[in-house]
Coordinates of C-alpha atoms and ligand atoms in Angstrom, one line a residue:
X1 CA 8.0 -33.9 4.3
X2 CA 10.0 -34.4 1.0
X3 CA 7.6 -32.5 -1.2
X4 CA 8.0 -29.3 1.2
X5 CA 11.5 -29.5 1.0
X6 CA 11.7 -29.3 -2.9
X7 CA 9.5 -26.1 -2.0
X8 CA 12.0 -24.7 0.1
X9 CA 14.6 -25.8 -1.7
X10 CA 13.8 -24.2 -5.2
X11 CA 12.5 -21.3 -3.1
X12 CA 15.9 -20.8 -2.3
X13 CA 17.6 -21.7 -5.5
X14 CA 15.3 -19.0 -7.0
X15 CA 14.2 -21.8 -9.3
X16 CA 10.7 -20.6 -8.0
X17 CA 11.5 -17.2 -8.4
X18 CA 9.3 -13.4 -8.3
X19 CA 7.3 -12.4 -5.4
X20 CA 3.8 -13.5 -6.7
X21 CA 5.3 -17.5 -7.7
X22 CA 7.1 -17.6 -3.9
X23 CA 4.2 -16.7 -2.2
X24 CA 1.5 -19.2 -4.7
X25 CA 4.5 -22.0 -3.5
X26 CA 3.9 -20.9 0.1
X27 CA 0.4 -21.6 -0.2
X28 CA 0.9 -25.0 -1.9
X29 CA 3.4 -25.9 0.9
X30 CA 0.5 -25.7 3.5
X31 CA -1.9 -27.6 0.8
X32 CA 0.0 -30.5 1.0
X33 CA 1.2 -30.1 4.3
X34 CA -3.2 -30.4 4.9
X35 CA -3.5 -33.0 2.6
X36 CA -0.6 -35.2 3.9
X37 CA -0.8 -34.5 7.7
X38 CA -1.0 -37.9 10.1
X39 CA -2.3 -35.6 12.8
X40 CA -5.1 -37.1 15.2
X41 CA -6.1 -33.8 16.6
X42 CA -6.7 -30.6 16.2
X43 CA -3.5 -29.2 18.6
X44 CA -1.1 -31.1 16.2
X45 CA -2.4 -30.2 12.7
X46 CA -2.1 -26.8 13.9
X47 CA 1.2 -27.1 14.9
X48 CA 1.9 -28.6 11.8
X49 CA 0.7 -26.0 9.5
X50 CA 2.4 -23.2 11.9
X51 CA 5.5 -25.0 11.4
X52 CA 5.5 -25.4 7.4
X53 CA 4.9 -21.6 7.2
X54 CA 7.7 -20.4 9.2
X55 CA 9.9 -22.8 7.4
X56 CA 8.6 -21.0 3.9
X57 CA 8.7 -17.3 5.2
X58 CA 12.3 -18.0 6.3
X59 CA 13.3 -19.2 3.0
X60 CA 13.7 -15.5 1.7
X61 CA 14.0 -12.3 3.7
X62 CA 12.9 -9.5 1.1
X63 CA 9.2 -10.9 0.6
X64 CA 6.6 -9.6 2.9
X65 CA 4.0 -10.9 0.3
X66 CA 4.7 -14.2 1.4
X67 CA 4.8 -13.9 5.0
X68 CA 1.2 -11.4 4.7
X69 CA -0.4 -14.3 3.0
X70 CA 0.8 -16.9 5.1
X71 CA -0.7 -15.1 7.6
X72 CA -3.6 -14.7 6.2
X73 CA -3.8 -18.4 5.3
X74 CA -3.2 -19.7 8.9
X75 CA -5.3 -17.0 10.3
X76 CA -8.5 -18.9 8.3
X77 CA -6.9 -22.4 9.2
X78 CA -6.2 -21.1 12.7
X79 CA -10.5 -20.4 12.9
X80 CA -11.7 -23.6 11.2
X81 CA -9.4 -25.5 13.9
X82 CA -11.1 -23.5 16.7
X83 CA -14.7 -23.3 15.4
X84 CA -15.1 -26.9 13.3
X85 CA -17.4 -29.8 15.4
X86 CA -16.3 -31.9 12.5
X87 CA -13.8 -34.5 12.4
X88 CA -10.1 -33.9 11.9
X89 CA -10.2 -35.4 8.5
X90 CA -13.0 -33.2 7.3
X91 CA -11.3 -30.1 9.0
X92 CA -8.3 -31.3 6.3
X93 CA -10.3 -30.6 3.9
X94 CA -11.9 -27.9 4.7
X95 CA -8.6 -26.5 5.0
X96 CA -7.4 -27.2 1.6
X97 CA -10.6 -26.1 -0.1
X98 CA -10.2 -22.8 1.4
X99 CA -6.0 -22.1 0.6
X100 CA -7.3 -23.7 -3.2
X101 CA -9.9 -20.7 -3.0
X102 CA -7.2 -18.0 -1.9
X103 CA -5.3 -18.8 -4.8
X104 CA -8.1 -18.7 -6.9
X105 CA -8.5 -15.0 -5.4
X106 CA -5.0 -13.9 -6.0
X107 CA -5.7 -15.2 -10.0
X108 CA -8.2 -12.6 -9.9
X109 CA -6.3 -9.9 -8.0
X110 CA -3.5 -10.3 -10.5
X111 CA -6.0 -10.5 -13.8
X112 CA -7.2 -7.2 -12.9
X113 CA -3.8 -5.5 -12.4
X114 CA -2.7 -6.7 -15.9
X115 CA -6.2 -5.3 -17.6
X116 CA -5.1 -1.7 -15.7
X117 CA -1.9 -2.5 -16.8
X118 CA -2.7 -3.1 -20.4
X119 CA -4.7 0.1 -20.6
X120 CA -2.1 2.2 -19.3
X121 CA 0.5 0.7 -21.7
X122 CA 1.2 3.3 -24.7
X123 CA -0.1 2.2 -27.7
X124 CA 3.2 2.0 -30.1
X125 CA 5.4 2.4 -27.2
X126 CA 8.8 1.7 -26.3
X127 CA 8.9 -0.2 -22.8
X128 CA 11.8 -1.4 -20.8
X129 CA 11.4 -4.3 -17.8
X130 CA 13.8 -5.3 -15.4
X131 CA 14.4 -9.1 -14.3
X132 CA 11.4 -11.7 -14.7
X133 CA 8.1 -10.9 -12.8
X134 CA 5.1 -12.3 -13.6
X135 CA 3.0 -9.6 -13.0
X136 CA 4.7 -7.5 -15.5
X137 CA 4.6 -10.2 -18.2
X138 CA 1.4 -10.7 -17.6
X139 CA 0.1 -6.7 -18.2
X140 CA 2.4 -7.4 -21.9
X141 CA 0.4 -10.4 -22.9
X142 CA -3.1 -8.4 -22.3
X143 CA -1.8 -5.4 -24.1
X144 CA -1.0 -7.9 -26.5
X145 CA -4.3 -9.7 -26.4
X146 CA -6.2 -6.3 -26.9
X147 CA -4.1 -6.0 -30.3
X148 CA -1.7 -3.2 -28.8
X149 CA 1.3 -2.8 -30.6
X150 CA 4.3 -2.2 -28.3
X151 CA 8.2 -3.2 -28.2
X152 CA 9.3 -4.6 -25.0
X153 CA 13.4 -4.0 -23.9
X154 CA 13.9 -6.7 -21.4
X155 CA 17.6 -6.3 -19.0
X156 CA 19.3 -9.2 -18.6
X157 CA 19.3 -8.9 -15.0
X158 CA 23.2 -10.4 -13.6
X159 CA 23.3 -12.4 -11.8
X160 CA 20.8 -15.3 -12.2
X161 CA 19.7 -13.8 -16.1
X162 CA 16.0 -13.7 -14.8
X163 CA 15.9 -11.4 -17.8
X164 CA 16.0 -14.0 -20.1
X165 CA 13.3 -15.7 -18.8
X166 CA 11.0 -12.6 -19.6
X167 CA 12.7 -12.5 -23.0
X168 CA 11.8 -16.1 -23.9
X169 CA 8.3 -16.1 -22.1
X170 CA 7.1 -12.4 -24.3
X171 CA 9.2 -13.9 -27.6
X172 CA 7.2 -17.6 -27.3
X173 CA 3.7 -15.3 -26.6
X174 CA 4.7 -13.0 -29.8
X175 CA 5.5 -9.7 -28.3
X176 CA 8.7 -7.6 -30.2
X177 CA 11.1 -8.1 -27.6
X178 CA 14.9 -7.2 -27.4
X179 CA 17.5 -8.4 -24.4
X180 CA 20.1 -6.0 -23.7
X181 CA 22.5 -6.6 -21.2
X182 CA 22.0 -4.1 -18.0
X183 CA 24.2 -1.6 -18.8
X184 CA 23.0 -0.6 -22.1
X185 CA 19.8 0.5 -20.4
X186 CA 20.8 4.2 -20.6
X187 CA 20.8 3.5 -24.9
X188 CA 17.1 2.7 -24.8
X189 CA 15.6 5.1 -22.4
X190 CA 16.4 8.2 -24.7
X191 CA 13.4 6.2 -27.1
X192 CA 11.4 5.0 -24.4
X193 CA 7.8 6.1 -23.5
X194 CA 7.6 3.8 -20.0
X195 CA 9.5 1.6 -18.1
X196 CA 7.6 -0.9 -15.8
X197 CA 8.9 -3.4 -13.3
X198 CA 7.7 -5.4 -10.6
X199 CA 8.1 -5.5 -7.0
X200 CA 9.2 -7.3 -4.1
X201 CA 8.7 -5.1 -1.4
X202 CA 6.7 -1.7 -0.8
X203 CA 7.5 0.7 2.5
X204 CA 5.3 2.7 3.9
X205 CA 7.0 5.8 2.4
X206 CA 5.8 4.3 -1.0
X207 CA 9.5 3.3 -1.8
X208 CA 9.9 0.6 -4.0
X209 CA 12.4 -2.8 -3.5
X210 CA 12.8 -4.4 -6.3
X211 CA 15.7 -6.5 -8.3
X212 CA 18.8 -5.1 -8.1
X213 CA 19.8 -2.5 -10.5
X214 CA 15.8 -1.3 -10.5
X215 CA 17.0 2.1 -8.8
X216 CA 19.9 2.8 -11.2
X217 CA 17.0 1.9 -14.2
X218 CA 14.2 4.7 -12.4
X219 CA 17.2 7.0 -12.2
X220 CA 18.1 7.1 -16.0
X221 CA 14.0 7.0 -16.6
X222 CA 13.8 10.7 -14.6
X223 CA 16.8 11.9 -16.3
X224 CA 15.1 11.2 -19.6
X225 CA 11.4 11.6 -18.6
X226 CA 10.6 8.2 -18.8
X227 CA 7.8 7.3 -16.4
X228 CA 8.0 5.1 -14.1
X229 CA 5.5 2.2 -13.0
X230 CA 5.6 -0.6 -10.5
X231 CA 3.1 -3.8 -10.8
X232 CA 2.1 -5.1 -7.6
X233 CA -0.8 -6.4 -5.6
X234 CA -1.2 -4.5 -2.5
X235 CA -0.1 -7.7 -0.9
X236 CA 3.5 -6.5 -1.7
X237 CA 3.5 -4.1 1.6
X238 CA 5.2 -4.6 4.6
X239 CA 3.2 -3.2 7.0
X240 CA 6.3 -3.4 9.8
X241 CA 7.8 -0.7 7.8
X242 CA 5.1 1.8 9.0
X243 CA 6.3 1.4 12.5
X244 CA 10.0 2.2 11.5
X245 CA 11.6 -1.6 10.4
X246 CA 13.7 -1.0 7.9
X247 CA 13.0 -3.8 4.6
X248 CA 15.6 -6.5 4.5
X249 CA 17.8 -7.0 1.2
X250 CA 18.2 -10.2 0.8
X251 CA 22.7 -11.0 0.5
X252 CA 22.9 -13.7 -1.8
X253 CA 25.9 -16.3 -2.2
X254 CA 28.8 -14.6 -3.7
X255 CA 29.0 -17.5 -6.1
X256 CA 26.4 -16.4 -8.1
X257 CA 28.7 -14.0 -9.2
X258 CA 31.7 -15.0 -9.7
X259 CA 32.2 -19.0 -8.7
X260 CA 36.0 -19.4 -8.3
X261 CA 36.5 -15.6 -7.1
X262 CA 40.0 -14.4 -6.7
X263 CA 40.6 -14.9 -2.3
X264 CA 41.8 -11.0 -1.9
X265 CA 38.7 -9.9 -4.1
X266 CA 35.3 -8.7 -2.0
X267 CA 32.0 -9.7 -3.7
X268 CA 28.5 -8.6 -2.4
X269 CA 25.4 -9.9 -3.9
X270 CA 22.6 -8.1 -3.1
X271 CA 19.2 -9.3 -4.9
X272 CA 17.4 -6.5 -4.5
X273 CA 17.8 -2.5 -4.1
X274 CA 15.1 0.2 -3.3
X275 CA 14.1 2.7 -5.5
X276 CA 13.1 6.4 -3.7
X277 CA 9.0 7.1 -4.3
X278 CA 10.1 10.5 -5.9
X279 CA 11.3 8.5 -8.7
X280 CA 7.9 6.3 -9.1
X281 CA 5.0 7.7 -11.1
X282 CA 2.8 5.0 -10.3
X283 CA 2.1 1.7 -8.7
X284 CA -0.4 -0.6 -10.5
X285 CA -2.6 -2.6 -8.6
X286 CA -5.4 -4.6 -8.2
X287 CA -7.4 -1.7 -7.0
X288 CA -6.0 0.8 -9.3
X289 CA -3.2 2.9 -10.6
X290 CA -1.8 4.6 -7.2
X291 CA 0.4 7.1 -6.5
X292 CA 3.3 5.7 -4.4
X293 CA 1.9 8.3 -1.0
X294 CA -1.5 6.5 -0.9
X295 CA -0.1 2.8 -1.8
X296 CA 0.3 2.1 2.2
X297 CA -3.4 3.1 3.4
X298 CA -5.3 1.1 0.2
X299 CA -2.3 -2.3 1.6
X300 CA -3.6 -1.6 4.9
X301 CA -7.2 -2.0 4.4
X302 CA -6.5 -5.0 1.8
X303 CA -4.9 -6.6 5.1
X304 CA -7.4 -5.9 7.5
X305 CA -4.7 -4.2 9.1
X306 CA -5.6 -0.9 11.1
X307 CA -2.8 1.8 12.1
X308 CA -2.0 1.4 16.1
X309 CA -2.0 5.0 17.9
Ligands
LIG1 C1 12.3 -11.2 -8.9 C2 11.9 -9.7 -8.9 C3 10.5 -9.4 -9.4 C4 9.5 -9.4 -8.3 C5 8.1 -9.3 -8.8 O1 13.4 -11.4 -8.1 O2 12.6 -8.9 -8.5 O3 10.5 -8.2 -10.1 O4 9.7 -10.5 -7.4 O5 7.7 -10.5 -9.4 P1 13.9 -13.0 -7.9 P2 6.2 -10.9 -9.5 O6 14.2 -13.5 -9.3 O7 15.2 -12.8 -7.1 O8 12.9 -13.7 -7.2 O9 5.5 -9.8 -10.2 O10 6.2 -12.2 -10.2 O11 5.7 -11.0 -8.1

């Protein structure tokens, strides 16, 4: 199907880019994939939708939100194909009504991390972000809403400059925003009062994986007692992690870095790195500010998940 292509494609591209916009394109992949499905029976929408979400979760390792609410969403589509007397058309439907309504959910899961977010923002503070997540913009524009003052250091973020999306997004919303590119960090951590990022990935140790060059950022935050906060719905957790899988960083095309690269020169482009929970003072989410030990058991619940013994 063409228009789940483009998904994958851009997915990949990173022109849909940040944890939260990946996994809302994942969810409009099996919208349309409902909507536009020829299937005659049950056994073969099924198979359809099962299909369009491993295609998506493939399209980027480091993203267990994605793959936990693609589970979620087939697990309700899975149901409705099992339980519905109606007709396949109406179980169509049915379908789509019910992803539109998750989305709707995860609106409100996120609207409630950016009002904790706001409040734990320092009034008149200095803040530095790393990369472009929405999550974290998001917390900015309440504080900014709720008439907090605040200046907002935003990192370039090499290679794709996902930093200057955040720049443009807080300087078009009026927030006092400065880029700086990522290794003049260390300059504006001795002023700063927080630094908050966003988050790919969350282990069950509470360690954070986020953009690469987050963990050198948390680093010169501790060195400077800055503190330290991660956005992230709970969705962010890979619950494989508790049983020992390591998190996945996602090796990205050398080219990214440097196109026409010298042939005896060695280039690895890791997106993302992880940051140690002894460096994190806090993760803020949709059911509170949490410390990085209890982030795993509140993600567990949230996924209906219990602990196997
Ligand atoms: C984006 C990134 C973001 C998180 C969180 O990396 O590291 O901090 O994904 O974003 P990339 P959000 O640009 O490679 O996708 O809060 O929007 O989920």
């Amino acid at each position: 199907m063409k228009e789940i292509n483009e998904i994958i494609r851009d997915i990949k591209a990173v022109r849909i880019q940040g944890a939260r916009n990946v996994a809302k394109a994942g969810i409009r992949a099996l919208i349309i994939t409902a909507k536009k499905s020829k299937a005659t029976d049950k056994e073969e929408l099924h198979s359809e939708l099962i299909e369009v979400a491993r295609k998506v979760s493939e399209t980027r390792p480091t993203e267990p939100m994605l793959r936990n609410i693609l589970e979620d969403a087939l697990r309700f589509a899975a149901m409705e194909i099992a339980s519905s007397n109606e007709d396949i058309e109406k179980i169509k439907e049915n379908i789509v009504e019910e992803e539109e309504k998750y989305l709707r959910k995860m609106r409100k899961g996120v609207e409630r991390i950016w009002e904790y977010g706001a409040k734990v923002l320092p009034t008149g503070g200095n803040i530095i972000t790393h990369c472009h997540s929405s999550t974290v913009t998001g917390i900015f524009k309440k504080a900014y809403d709720m008439g907090k003052e605040f200046k907002v250091v935003a990192c370039e973020t090499r290679p794709l400059y996902q930093g200057r999306i955040t720049a443009k997004e807080l300087a078009n919303y009026g927030i006092d925003v400065t880029l700086t590119v990522d290794m003049g960090v260390s300059r504006y951590m001795k002023k700063a009062d927080m630094v908050i990022v966003g988050a790919d990935a969350i282990t069950s140790m509470g360690d954070l994986i986020n953009k690469i060059g987050t963990s050198t950022i948390a680093r010169i935050a501790r060195m400077n007692d800055v503190s330290f906060f991660s956005a992230a719905e709970t969705y962010k957790f890979d619950p494989l992690t508790i049983y020992g899988v390591r998190e996945k960083i996602e090796v990205r095309d050398y080219k990214e870095v440097w196109e026409k690269k010298p042939k005896n020169i060695k280039i690895e482009n890791y997106a993302f790195d992880a940051t140690a929970s002894r460096y994190i003072n806090g993760y803020l989410t949709e059911v509170g500010v949490l410390s990085p030990q209890s982030f795993w058991s509140f993600a567990m619940k949230k996924l209906g998940k219990e602990v196997g013994v």
